[in-house]
Coordinates of C-alpha atoms and ligand atoms in Angstrom, one line a residue:
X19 CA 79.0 66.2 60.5
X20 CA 78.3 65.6 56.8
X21 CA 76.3 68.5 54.9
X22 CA 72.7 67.8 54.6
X23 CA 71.9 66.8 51.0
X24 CA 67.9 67.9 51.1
X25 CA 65.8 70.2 53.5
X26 CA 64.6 66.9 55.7
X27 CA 68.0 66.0 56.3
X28 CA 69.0 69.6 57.9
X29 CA 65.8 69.5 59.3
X30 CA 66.5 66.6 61.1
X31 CA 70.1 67.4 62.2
X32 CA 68.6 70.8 63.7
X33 CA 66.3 68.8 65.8
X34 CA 69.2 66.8 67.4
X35 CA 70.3 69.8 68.1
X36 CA 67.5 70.9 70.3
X37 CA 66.3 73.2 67.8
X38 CA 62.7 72.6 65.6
X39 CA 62.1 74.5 62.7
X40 CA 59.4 74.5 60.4
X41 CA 59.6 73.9 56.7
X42 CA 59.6 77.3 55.2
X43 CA 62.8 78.0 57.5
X44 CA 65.0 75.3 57.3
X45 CA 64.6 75.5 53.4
X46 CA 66.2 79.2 54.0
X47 CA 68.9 77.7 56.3
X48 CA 69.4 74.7 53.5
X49 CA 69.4 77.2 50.7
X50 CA 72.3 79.4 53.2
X51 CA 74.7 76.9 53.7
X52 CA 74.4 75.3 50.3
X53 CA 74.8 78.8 48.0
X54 CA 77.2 80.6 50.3
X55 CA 74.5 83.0 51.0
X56 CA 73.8 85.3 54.2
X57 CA 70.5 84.8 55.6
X58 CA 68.6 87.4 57.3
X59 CA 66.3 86.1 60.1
X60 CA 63.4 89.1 61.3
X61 CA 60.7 88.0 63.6
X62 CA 59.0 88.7 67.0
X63 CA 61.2 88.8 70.3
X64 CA 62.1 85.6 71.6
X65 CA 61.4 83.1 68.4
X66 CA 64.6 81.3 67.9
X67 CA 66.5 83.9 65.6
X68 CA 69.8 83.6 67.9
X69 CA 69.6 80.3 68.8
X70 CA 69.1 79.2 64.7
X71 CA 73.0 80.8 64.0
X72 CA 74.0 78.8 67.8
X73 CA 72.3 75.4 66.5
X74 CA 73.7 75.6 63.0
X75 CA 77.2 76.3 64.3
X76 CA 77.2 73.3 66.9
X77 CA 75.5 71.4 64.3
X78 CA 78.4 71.6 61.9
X79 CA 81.7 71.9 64.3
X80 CA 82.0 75.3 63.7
X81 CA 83.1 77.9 65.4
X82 CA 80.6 80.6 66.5
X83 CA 81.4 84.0 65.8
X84 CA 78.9 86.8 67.6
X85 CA 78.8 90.2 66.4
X86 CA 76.5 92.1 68.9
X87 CA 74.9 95.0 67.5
X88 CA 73.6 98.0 69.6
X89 CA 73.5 101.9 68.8
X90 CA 76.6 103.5 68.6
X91 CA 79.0 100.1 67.5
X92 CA 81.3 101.3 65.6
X93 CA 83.8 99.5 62.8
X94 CA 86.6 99.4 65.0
X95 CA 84.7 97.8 67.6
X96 CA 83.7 94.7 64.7
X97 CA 87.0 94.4 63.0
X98 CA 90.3 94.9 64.4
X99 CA 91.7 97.2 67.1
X100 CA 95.4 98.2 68.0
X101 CA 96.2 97.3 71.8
X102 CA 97.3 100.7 73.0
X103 CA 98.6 99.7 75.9
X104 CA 101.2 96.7 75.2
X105 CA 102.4 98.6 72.2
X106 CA 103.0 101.4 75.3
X107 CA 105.0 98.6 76.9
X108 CA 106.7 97.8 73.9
X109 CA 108.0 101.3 73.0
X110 CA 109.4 101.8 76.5
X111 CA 111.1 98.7 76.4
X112 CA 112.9 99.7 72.8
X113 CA 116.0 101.7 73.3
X114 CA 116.1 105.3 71.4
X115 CA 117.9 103.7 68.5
X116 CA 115.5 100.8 67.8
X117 CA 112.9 102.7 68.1
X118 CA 114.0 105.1 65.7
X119 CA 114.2 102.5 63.2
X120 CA 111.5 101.6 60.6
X121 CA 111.8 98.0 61.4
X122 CA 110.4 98.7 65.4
X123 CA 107.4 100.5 63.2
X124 CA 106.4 97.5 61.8
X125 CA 106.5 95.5 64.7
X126 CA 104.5 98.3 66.7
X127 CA 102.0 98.0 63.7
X128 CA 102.4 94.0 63.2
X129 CA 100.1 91.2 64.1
X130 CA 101.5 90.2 67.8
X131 CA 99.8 94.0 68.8
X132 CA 96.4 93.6 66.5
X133 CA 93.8 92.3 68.6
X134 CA 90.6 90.8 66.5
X135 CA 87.4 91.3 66.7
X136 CA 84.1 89.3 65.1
X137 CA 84.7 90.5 61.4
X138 CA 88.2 90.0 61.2
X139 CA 87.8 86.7 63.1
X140 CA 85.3 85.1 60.7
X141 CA 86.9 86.2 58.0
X142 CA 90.2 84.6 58.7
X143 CA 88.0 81.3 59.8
X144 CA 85.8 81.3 56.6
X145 CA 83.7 77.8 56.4
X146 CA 84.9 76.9 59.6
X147 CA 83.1 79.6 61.2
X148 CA 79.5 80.8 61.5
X149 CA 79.4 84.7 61.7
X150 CA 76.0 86.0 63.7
X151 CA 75.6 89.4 63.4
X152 CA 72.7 89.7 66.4
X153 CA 70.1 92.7 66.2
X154 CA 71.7 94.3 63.1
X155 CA 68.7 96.7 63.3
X156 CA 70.7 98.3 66.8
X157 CA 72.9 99.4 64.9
X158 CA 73.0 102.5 62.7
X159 CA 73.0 103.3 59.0
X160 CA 76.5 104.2 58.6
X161 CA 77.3 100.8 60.1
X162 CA 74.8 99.2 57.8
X163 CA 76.5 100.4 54.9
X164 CA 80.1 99.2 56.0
X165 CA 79.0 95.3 56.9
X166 CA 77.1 95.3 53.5
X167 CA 80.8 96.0 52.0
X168 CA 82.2 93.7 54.1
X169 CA 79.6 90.9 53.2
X170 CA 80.1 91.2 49.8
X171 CA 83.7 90.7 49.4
X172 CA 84.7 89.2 52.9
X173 CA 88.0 91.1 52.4
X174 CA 89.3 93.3 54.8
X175 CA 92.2 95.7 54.4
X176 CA 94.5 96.6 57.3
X177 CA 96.7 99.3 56.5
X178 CA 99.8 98.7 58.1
X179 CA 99.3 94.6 57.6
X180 CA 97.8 94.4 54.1
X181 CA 94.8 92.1 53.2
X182 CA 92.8 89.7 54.8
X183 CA 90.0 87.3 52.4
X184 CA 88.1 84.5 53.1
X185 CA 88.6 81.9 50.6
X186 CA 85.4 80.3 51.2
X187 CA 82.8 83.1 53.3
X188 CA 81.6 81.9 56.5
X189 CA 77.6 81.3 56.9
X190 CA 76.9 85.0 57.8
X191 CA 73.5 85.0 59.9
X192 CA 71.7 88.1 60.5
X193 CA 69.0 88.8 63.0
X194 CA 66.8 91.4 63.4
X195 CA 63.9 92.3 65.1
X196 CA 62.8 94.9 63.0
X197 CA 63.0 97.8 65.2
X198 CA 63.7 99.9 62.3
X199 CA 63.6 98.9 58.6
X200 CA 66.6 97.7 57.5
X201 CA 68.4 99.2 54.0
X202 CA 67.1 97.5 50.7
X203 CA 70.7 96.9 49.7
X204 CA 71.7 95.3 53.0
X205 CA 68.3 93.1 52.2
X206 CA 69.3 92.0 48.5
X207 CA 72.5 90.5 49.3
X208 CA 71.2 88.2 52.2
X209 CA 68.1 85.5 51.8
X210 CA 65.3 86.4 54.0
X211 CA 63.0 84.5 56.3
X212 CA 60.0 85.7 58.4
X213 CA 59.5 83.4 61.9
X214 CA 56.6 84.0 63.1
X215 CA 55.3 82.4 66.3
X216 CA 54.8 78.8 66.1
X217 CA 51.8 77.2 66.0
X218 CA 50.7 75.8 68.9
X219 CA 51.5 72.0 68.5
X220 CA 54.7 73.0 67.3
X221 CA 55.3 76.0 70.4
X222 CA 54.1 72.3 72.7
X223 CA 57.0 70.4 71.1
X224 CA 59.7 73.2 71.2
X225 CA 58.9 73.8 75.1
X226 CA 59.3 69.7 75.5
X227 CA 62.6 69.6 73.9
X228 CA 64.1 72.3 75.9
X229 CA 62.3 71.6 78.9
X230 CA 62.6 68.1 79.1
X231 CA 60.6 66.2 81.8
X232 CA 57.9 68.6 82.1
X233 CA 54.4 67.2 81.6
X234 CA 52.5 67.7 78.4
X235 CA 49.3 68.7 79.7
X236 CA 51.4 71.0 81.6
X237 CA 53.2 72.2 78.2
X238 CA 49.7 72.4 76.2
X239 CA 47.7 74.5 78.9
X240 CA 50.5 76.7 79.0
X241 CA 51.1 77.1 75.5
X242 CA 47.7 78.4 75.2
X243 CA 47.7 81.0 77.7
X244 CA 50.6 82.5 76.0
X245 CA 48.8 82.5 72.5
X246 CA 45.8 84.2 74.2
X247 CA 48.0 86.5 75.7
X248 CA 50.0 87.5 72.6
X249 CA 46.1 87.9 71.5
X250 CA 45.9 91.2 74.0
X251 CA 47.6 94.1 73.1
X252 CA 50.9 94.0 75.2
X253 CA 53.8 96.1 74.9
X254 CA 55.9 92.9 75.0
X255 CA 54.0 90.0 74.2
X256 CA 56.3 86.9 75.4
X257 CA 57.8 85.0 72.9
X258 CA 59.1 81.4 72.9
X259 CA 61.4 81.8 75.6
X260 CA 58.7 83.3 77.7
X261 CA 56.9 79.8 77.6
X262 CA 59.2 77.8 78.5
X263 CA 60.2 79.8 81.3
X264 CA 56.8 79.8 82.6
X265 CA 56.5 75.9 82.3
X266 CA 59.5 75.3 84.0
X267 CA 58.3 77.6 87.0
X268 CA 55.1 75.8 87.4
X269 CA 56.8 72.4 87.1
X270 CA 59.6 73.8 90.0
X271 CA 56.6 74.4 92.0
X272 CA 55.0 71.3 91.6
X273 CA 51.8 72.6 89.7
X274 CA 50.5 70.2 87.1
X275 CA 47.6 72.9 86.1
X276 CA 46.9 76.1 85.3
X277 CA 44.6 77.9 87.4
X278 CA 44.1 82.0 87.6
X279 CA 45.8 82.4 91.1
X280 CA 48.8 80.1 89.8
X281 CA 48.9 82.3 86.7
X282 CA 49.1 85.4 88.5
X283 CA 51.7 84.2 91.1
X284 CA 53.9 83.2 88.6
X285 CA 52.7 85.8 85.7
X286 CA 56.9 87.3 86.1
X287 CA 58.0 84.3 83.9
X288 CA 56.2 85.8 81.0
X289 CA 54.8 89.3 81.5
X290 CA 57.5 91.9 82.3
X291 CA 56.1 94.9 82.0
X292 CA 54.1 96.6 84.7
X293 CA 51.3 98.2 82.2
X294 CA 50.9 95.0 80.2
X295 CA 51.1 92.9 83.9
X296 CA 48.0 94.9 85.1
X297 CA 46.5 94.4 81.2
X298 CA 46.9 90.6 82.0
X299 CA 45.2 90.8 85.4
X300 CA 42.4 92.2 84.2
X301 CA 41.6 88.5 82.0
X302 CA 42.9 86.2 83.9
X303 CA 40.0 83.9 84.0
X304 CA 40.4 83.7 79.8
X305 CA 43.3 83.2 79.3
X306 CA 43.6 80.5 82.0
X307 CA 40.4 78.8 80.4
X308 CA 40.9 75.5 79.1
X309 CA 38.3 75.7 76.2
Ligands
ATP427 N1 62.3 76.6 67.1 C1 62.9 76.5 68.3 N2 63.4 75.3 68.7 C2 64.0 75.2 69.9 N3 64.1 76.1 70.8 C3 63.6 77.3 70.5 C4 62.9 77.6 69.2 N4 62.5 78.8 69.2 C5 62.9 79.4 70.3 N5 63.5 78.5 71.1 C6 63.9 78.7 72.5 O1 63.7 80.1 72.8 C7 64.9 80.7 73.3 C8 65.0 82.1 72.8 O2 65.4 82.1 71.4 P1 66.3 83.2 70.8 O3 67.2 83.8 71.9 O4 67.0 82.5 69.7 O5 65.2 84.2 70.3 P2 65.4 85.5 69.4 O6 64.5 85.4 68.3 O7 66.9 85.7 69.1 O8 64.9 86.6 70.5 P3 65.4 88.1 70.6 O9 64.6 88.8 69.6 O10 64.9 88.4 72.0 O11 66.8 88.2 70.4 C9 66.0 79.8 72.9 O12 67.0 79.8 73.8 C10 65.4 78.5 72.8 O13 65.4 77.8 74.0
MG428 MG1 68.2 87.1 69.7

């Protein structure tokens, strides 16, 4: 795939891709790709952050490289890590005067026992890769600070095998949803961009694409029972995903409308929480209205 040469044309290959985004963020995504930058994507649960970095990887031929975030992760777990066990295996196998030697050293310490993980990976791919570093905000500060160095040279230094550098960086995308505030540092080096929920038209559209052969009227009366229910105070007001999962229930079972019994009967596709379920009970009858 060529690389777009203006904002409509990424646009446009993102949508062939099964994936719509509005102006504001595929001029981010444009702006990424083109400078080399990393992009930061915060927004509600459930609004396309992942699947952006998934699209833009397929898009392009590249490979995807995930870097799951969650508390405790630490920089072994993201870059490289020595596997114990085969250099166990190897050891026995040497005989007490190889493995005295300094050349059975290196090969304990040598590439056939490193095994990679994400960071190393994407740096040895570079442009052929897309790095997505998923829920950065999981993770904690000190963990911060060590991908913001590894972001801003994409070098990484094994002792015992010497240095690794990405001639040309990989698109780094980050994702967070902004369980905690992320470090202003970590923020400067990467473009930012907000998604908020889509509009309505677009949220119809977006369920139509992934969701294919579902009904419109089906898609639009839907559509706006979520956005009256993101309107209530729920502990976990469904996102994107939520929609279209609730769509394709009611088109499994055959409905065509979206009446308060159907609602309820099917409210697991979207509400999963029991607090914010009985919330939702309680105004059924609006947010299944059609006006
Ligand atoms: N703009 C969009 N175009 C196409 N599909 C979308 C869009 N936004 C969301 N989706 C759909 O919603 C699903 C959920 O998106 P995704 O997993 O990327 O959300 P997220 O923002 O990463 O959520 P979380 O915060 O839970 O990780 C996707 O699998 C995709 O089907
Ligand atoms: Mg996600």
């Amino acid at each position: 795939m060529d690389y777009p040469d203006s904002v409509g044309k990424l646009t446009e290959i993102l949508r062939q891709g099964g994936y719509l985004a509005d102006r504001g963020l595929a001029t981010a995504l444009y702006v990424a790709l083109s400078l080399q930058r990393p992009i930061l994507l915060e927004g509600e649960v459930g609004v396309g952050k992942t699947e952006a970095a998934k699209v833009l990887a397929a898009a392009f031929g590249r490979q995807l490289i995930r870097l799951q975030c969650y508390e405790g992760i630490d920089t072994n777990q993201a870059l490289y890590e020595w596997d114990y066990a085969r250099q166990m295996l190897y050891i026995r196998a040497l005989s007490d005067r190889d493995a005295a030697g300094d050349e059975a050293v290196d090969k304990v310490f040598g590439p056939r026992f490193l095994v990679e993980r994400p960071l190393l990976a994407a740096v040895r791919a570079g442009d052929r890769a897309v790095l997505l570093i998923d829920e950065v905000d999981r993770a904690d500060d000190e963990f911060e600070a060590f991908l913001l160095e590894v972001l801003s040279d994409f070098q990484i230094s094994i002792p015992e095998i010497g240095t690794v550098q990405a001639t040309r960086p990989p698109l780094v995308v980050l994702t967070s949803n902004r369980t905690r505030e992320l470090h202003d540092a970590l923020k400067r080096r990467c473009l930012y961009h907000w998604i908020g929920y889509p509009p309505p038209a677009r949220e119809v559209e977006i369920v139509l694409v992934r969701a294919p052969g579902v009904a419109e009227t089906l898609a639009r009366k839907v559509v706006a029972a979520v956005s009256r229910l993101r309107e209530l105070d729920l502990a976990k007001p469904p996102g994107v995903a939520e929609t279209i999962d609730w769509v394709r229930t009611l088109d499994f079972l055959g409905e065509t409308g979206l009446s308060p019994e159907i609602a309820e009967d099917t409210l697991g596709a979207v509400v999963k929480e029991r607090d914010d379920l009985e919330l939702v009970r309680e105004h059924l009858e609006e947010i299944t209205s059609s006006g």
